[in-house]
Short mmCIF file of C-alpha atoms in Angstrom, two decimals:
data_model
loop_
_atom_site.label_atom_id
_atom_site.label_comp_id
_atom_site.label_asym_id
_atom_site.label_seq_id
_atom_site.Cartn_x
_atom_site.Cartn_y
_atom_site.Cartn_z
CA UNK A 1 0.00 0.00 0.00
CA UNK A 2 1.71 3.20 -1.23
CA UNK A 3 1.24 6.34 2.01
CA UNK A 4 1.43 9.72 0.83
CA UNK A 5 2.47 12.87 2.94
CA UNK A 6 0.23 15.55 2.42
CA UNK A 7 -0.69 18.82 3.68
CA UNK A 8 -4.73 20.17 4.46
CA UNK A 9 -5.64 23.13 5.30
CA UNK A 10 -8.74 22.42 7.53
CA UNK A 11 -10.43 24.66 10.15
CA UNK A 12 -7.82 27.56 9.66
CA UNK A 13 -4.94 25.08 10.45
CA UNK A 14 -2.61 23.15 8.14
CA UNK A 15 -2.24 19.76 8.95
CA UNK A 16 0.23 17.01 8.06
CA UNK A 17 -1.95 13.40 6.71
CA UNK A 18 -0.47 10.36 5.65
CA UNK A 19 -3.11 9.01 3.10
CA UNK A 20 -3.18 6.69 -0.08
CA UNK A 21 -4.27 8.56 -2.92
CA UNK A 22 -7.55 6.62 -2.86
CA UNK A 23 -8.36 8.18 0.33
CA UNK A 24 -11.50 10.25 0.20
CA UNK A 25 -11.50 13.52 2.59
CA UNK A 26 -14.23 12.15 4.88
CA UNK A 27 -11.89 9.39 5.86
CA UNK A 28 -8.50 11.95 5.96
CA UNK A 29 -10.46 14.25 8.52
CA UNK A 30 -12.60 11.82 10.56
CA UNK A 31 -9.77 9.07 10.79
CA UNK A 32 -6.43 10.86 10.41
CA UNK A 33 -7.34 14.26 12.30
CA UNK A 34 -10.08 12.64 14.41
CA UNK A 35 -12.50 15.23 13.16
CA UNK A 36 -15.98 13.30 13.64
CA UNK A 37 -18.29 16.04 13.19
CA UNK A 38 -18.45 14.87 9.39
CA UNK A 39 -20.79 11.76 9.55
CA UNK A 40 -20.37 8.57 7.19
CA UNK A 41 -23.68 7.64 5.99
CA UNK A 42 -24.17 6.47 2.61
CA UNK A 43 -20.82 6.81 1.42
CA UNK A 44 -21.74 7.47 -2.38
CA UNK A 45 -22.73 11.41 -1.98
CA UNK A 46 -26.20 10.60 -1.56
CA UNK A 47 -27.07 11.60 1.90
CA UNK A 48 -24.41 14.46 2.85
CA UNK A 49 -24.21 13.47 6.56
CA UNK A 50 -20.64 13.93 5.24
CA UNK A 51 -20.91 17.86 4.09
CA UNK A 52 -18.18 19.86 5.10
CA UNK A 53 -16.83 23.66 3.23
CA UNK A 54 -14.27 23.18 0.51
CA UNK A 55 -13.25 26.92 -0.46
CA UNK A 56 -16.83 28.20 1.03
CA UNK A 57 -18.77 25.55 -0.98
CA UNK A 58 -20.56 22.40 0.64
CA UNK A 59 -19.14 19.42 -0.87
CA UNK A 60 -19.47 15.91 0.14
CA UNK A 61 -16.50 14.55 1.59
CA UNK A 62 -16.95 10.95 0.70
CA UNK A 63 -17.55 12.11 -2.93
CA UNK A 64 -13.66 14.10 -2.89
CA UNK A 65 -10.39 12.48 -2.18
CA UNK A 66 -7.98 13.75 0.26
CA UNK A 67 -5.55 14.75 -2.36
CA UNK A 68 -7.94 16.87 -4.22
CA UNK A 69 -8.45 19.01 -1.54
CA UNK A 70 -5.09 19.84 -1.08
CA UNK A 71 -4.40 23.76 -1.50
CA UNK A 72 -8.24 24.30 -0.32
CA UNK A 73 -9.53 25.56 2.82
CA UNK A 74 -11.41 22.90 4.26
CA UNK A 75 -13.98 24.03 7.10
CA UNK A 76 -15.78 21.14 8.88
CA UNK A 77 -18.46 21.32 11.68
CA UNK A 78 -15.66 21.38 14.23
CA UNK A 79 -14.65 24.58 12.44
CA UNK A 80 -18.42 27.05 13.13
CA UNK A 81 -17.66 28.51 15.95
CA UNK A 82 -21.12 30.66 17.33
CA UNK A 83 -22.54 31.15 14.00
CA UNK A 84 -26.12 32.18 13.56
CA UNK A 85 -27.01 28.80 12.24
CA UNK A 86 -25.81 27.06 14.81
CA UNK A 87 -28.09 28.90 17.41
CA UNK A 88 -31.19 28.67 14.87
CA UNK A 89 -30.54 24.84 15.19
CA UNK A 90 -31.12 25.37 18.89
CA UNK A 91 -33.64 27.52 18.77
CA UNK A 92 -35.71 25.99 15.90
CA UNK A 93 -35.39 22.08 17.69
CA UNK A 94 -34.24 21.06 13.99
CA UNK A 95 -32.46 17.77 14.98
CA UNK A 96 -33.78 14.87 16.64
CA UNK A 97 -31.09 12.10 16.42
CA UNK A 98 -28.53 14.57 15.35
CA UNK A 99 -26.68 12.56 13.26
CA UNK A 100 -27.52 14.19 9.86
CA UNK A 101 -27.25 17.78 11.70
CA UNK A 102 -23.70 18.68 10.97
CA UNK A 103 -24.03 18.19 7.09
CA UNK A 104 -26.97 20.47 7.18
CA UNK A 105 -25.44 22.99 8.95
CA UNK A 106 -22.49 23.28 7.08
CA UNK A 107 -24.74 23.16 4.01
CA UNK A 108 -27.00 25.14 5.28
CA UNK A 109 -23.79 27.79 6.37
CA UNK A 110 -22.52 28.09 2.91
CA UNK A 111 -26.33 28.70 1.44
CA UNK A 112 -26.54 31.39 3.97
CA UNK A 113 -22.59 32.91 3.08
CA UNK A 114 -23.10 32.58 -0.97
CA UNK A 115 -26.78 33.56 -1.33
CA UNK A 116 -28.09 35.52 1.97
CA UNK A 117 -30.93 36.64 -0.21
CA UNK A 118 -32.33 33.32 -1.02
CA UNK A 119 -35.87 32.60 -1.71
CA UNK A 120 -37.70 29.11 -0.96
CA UNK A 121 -36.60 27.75 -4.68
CA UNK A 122 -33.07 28.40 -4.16
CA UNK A 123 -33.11 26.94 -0.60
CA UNK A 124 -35.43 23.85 -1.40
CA UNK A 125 -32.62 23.50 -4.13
CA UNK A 126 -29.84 23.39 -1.74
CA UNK A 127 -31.34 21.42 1.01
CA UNK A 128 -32.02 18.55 -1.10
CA UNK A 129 -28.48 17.66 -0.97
CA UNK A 130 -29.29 16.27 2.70
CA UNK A 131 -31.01 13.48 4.20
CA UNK A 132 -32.90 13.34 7.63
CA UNK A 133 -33.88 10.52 8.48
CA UNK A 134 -36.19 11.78 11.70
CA UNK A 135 -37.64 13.69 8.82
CA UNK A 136 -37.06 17.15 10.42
CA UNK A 137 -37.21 18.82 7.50
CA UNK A 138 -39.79 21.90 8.60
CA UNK A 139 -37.80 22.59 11.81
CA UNK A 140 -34.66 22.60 9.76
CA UNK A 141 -36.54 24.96 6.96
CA UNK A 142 -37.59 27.30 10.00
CA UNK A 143 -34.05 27.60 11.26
CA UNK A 144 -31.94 28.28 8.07
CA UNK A 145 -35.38 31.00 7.18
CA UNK A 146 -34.84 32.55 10.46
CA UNK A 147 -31.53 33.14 9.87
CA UNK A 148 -31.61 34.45 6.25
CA UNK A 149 -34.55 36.83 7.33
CA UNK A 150 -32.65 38.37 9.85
CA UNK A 151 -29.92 39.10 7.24
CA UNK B 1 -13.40 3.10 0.97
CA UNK B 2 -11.83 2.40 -2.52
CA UNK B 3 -10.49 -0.82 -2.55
CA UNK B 4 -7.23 -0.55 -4.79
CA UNK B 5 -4.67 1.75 -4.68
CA UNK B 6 -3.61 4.35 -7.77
CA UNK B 7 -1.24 6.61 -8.75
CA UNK B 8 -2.83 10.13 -8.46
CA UNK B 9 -1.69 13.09 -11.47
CA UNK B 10 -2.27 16.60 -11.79
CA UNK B 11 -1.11 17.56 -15.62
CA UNK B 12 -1.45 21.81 -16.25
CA UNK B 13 -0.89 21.31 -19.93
CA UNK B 14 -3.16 19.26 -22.69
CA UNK B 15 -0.44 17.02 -24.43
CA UNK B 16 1.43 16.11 -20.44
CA UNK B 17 -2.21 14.54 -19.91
CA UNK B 18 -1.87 12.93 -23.51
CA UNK B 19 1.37 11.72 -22.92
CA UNK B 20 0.84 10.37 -19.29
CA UNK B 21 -1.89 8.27 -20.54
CA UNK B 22 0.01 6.64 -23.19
CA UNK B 23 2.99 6.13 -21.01
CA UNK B 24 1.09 4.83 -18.18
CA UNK B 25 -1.11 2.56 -20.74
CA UNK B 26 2.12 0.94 -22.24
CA UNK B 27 2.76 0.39 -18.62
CA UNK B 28 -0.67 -1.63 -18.32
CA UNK B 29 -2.08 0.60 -15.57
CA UNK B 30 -5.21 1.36 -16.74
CA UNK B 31 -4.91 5.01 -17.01
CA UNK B 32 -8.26 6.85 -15.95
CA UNK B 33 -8.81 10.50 -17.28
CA UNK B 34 -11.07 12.02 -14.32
CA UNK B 35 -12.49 15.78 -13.42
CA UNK B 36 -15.15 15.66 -10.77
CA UNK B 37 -13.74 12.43 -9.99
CA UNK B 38 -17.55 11.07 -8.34
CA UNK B 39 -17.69 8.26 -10.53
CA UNK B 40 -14.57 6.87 -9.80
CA UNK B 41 -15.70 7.07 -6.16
CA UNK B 42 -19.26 5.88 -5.90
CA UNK B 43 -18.11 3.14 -8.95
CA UNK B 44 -14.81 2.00 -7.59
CA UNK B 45 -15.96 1.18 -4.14
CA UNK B 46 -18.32 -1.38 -5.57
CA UNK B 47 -15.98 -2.58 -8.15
CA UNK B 48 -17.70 -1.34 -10.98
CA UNK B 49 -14.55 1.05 -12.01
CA UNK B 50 -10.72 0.16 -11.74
CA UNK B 51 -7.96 2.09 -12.25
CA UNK B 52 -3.90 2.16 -11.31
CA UNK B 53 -3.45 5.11 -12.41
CA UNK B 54 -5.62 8.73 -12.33
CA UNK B 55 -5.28 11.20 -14.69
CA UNK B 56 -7.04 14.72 -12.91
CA UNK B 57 -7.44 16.80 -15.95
CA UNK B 58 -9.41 19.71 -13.70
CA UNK B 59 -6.18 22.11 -14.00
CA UNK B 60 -5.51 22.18 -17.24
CA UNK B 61 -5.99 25.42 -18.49
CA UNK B 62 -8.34 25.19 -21.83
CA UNK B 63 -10.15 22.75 -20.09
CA UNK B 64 -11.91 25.55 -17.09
CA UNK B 65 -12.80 28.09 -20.05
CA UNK B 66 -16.26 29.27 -19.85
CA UNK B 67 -16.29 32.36 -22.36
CA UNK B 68 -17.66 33.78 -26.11
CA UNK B 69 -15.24 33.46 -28.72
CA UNK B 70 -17.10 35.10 -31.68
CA UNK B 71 -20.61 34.01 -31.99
CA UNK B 72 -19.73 30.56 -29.95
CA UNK B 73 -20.31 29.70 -26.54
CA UNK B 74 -17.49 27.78 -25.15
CA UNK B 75 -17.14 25.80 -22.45
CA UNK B 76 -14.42 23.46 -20.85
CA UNK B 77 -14.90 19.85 -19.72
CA UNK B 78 -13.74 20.38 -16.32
CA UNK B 79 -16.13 23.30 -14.83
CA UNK B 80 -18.32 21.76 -12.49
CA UNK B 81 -22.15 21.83 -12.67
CA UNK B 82 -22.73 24.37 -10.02
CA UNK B 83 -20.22 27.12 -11.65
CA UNK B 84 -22.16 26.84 -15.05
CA UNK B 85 -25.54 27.24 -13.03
CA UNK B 86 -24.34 30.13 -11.48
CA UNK B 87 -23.23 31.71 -14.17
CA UNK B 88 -26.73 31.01 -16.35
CA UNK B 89 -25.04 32.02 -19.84
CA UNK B 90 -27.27 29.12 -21.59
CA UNK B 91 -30.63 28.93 -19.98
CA UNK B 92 -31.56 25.37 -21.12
CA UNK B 93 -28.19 23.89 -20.43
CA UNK B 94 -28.32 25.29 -16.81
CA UNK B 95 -32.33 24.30 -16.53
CA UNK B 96 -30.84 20.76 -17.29
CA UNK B 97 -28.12 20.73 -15.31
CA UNK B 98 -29.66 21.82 -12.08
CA UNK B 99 -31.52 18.69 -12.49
CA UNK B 100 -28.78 16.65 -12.17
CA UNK B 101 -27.96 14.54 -8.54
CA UNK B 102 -28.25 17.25 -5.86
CA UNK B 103 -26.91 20.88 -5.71
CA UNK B 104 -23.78 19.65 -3.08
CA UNK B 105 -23.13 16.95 -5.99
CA UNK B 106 -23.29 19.47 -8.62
CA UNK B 107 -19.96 21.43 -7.13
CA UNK B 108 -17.90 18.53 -7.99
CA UNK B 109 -20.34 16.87 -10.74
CA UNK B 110 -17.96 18.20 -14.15
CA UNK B 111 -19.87 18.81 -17.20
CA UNK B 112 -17.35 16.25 -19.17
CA UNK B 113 -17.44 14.02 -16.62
CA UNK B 114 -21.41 13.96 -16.77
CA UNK B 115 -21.46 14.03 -20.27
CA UNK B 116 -19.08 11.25 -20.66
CA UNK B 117 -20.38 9.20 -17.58
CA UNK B 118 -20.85 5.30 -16.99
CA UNK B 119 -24.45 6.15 -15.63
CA UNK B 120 -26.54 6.42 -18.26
CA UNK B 121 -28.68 9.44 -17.87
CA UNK B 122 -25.48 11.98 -18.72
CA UNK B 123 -28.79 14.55 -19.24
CA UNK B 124 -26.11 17.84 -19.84
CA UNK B 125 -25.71 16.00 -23.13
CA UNK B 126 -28.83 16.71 -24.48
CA UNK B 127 -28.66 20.53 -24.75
CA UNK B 128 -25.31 20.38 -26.74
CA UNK B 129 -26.98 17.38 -29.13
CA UNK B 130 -30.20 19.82 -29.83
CA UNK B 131 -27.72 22.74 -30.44
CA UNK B 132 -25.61 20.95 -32.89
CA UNK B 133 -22.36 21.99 -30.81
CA UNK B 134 -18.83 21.37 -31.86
CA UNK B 135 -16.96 19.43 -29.77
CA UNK B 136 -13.21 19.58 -29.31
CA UNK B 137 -11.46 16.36 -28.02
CA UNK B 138 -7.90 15.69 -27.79
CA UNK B 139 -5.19 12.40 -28.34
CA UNK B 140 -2.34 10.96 -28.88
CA UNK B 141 -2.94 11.80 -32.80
CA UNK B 142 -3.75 15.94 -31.35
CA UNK B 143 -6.54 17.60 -31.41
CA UNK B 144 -9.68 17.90 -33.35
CA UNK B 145 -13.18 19.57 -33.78
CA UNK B 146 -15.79 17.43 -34.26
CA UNK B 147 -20.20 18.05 -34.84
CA UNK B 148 -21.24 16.74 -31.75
CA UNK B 149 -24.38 14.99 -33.78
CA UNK B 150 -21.45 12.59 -35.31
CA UNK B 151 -19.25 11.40 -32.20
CA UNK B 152 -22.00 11.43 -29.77
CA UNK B 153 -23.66 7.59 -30.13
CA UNK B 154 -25.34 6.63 -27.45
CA UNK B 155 -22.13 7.72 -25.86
CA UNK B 156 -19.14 10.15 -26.83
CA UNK B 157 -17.23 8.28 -29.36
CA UNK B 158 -13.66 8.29 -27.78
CA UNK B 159 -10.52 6.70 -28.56
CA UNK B 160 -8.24 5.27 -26.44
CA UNK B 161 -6.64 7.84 -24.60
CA UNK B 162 -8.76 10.63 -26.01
CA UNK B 163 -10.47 13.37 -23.90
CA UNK B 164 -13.26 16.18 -24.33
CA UNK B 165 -11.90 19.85 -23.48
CA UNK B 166 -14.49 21.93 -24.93
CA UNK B 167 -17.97 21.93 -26.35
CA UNK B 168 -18.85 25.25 -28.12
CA UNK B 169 -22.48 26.23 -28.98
CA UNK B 170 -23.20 28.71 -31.50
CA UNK B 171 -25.60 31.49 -29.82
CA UNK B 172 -28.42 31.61 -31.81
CA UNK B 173 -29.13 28.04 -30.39
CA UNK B 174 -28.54 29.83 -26.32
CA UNK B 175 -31.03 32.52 -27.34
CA UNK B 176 -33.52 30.02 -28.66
CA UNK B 177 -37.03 29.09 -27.17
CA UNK B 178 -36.58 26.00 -24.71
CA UNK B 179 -38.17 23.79 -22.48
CA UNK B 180 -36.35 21.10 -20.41
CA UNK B 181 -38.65 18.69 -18.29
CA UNK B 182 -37.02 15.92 -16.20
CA UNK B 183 -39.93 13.49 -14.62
CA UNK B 184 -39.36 11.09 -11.50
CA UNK B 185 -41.69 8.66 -10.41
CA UNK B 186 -42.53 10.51 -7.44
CA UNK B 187 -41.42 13.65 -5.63
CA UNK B 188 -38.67 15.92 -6.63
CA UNK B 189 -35.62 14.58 -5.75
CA UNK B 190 -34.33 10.74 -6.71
CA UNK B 191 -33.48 9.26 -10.14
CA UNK B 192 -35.09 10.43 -13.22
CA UNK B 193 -38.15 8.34 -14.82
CA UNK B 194 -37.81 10.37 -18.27
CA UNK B 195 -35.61 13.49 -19.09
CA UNK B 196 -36.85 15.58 -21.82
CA UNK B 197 -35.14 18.77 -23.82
CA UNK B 198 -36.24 20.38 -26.82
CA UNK B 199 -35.48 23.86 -28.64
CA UNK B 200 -37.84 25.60 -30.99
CA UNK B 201 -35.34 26.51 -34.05
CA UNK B 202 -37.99 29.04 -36.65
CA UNK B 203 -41.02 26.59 -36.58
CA UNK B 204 -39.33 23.30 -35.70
CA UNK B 205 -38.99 21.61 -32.70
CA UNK B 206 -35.71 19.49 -31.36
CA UNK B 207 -36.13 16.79 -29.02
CA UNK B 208 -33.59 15.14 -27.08
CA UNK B 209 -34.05 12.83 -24.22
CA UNK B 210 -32.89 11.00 -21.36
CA UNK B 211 -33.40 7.79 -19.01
CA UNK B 212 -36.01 6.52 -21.85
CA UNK B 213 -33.41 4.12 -23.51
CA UNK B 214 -30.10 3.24 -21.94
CA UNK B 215 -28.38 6.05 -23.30
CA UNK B 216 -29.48 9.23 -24.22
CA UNK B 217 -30.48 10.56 -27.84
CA UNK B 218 -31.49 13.06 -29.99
CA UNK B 219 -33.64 11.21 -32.98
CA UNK B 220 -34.06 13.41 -36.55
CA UNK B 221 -37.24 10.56 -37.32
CA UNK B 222 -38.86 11.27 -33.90
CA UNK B 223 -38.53 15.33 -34.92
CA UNK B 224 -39.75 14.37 -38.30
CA UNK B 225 -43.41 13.22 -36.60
CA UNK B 226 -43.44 16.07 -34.31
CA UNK B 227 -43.13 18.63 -36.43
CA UNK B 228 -45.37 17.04 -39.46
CA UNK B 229 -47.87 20.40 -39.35
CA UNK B 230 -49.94 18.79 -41.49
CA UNK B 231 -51.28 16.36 -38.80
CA UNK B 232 -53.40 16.73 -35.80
CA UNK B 233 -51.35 17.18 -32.19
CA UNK B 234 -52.71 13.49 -31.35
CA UNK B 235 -51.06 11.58 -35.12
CA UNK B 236 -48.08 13.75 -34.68
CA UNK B 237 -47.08 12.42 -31.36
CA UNK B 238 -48.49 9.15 -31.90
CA UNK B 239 -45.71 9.13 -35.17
CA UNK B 240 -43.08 9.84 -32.97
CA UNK B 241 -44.03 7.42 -30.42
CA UNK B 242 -43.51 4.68 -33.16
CA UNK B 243 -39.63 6.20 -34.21
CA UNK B 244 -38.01 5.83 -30.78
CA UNK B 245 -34.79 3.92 -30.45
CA UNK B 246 -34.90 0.60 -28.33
CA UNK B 247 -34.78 -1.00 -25.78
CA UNK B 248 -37.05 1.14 -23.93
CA UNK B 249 -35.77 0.99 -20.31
CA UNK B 250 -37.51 -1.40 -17.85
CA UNK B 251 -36.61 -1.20 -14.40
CA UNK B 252 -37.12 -0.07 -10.83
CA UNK B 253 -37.94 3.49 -11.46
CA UNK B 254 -40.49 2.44 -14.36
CA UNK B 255 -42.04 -0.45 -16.57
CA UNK B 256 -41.49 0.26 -19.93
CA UNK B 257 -45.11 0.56 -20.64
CA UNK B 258 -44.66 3.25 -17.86
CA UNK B 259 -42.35 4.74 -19.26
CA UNK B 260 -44.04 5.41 -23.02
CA UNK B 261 -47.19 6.43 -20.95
CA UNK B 262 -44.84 9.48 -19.55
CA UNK B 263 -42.81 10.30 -22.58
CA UNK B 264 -46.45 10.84 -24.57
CA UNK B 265 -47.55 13.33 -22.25
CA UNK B 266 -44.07 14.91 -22.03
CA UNK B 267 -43.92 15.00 -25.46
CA UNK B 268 -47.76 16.67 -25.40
CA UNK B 269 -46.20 19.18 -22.76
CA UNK B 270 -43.16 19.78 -25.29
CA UNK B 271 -45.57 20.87 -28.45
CA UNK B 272 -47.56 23.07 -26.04
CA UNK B 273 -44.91 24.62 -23.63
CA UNK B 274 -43.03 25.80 -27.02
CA UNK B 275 -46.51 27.10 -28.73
CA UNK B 276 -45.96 24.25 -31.24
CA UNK B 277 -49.22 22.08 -30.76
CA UNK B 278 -51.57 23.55 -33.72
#
């Protein structure tokens, strides 16, 4: 099995990962930086329990490999720090198991960052990207609205 | 997880990726050319895709241009899905492509890599067949500029070791009258049932479509029917019915029976949505 040294930029820091170049990124963060905020689920980019920000974007980590991301910023759940959306969440009760809640919010984070005007179309368009299983859907809707409206 | 290792290369320059593939080929790795790279993913970790060797093509230069040259609209192989719905210079291609997977998919989803896909819905094909784009694909015997209507059978006609790096679509087609319809069997999100994308060019109507066969196509006969004025709305799409390619797809996200019950009332919706029915 051929190792590679590489070097990720992730959560502001840049860090050191030996990975094969089959790697994807959700196994480089969760298993090599022990960043588990990014959930495996499906595993074939259909569920984005995985989401995390590449370069401000949401992008499925299980659908990128490790050595595609290097010279990117990389933000993961770990990385949200007191954002709005993180409080709507909260506020809004949209999680019930939890486990599909930090690939919406970083989905829902980048929605808010690249189109803070967004109407329903644009964010029913987004959103489909994720799966909830608990079917929260209208709690999560409510959150992400309530923080685009007070933008 | 993948399970088999590969080399991984980055080329900058068209003929390093040409030459990488042949030297790696004579070297029996089974050079892959990839962009969004999701296919390699979601197919390699069920053994459906194998490679010892990847060839990213998403730096090369020619192959990110999205821009006019002259009265063409041109656009490189490697710019993902999301960039060319953002930027919305050709309305149908972007109506299409926003149709395709999910919008988190669609940032690393390429449009060569969709377009030249295993799966076979590869839907952003169908604007460029129903423009009658040019495409430009490179190999080991250089480039060349080909009618998309004669490389694209069923699936892009590439060599070995060949590569698409640009499709370019004259505008008149962009400014065109379109309609682009994708039906699932329920809901809005999920695997097509039918994909349907047509142009009104003057008084006729093009018709491409997608996830009816195993392979998507653009059919002069089934245009023929359609636009045959001199029947009623009912003989006309009845006619076309009758020209389709085969087989007609029969799986888990329709009969085939289903599936010809849909594409006549798309192709009813078609006619009307583009004032074409009388």
């Amino acid at each position: 099995m051929k190792m590679q040294i590489i070097d990720l930029h992730v959560n502001g820091t840049l860090r050191t990962v030996t990975v094969r170049f089959a790697d994807t990124l959700l196994y480089a963060i969760r298993g090599k930086l022990g960043l588990t905020g990014a959930k495996p689920g499906c595993l074939n980019g259909d569920c984005g329990a995985c989401t995390v920000n590449v370069d401000g974007w949401p992008m499925k980590s299980c659908l990128m490999l490790a050595i595609e991301a290097v010279g990117k910023n990389v933000t993961t759940i770990e990385g949200l720090k007191n954002t709005s959306i993180q409080q709507a969440f909260i506020e809004n009760f949209a999680f019930q198991c939890g486990y599909c809640t930090p690939g919406f919010i970083m989905n829902c984070h980048s929605l808010i960052l690249k189109h803070p005007d967004a109407d329903d179309e644009t964010i029913k368009e987004w959103l489909e990207s994720n799966i909830c299983r608990c079917t929260g859907y209208a709690e999560i809707e409510k959150a992400v609205k309530s923080v685009l409206e007070k933008k | 997880m993948l399970p088999f290792d590969f080399d991984y290369y980055k080329p900058t320059k068209l003929n390093e990726a040409v030459a990488l593939y042949q030297s790696l080929d004579k070297k029996e790795k089974k050079p892959m050319f990839i962009s969004g790279g999701t296919e390699l993913i979601t197919l390699g970790r069920i053994n459906l895709a194998y490679t010892e060797a990847v060839i990213d093509l998403k730096e090369i230069t020619e192959c990110k241009v999205m821009k006019f040259e002259g009265d063409h609209l041109v656009y490189g192989s490697t710019l993902t899905l999301t960039k060319i719905e953002e930027t919305n210079l050709f309305p149908l291609l972007t109506k299409t492509a926003s149709e395709v997977a999910d919008h988190t998919s669609r940032g690393k989803i390429t449009l060569g890599g969709n377009i030249c896909a295993q799966i076979f819905y590869r839907e952003t094909v169908l604007p460029f067949l129903l423009a009658d784009s040019q495409v430009m694909i490179v190999g080991s015997e250089g480039m060349k500029v080909v009618p998309i209507n004669d490389i694209f059978k069923e699936q892009l006609q590439l060599k070995n070791g060949e590569f698409l790096v640009q499709l370019a679509t004259d505008k008149r087609f962009i400014e065109a009258p379109y309609i682009s319809i994708k039906r699932r069997q329920q809901w809005d999100t999920g695997y097509p049932l039918i994909t349907v994308a047509a142009l009104k060019m003057g008084e006729e109507v093009r018709v491409a479509l997608s996830g009816l066969c195993p392979f998507p196509f653009r059919s002069k006969k089934l245009e023929d029917s359609l636009n045959n004025r001199e029947w009623p709305i009912n003989d006309r799409v009845d006619a076309a019915l009758a020209e389709l390619p085969r087989p007609i797809l029969n799986d888990v996200e329709g009969s085939s029976d289903y599936r010809l019950f849909v594409l006549r009332n798309l192709l009813h919706d078609v006619l009307e949505g583009l004032d074409a029915s009388f």
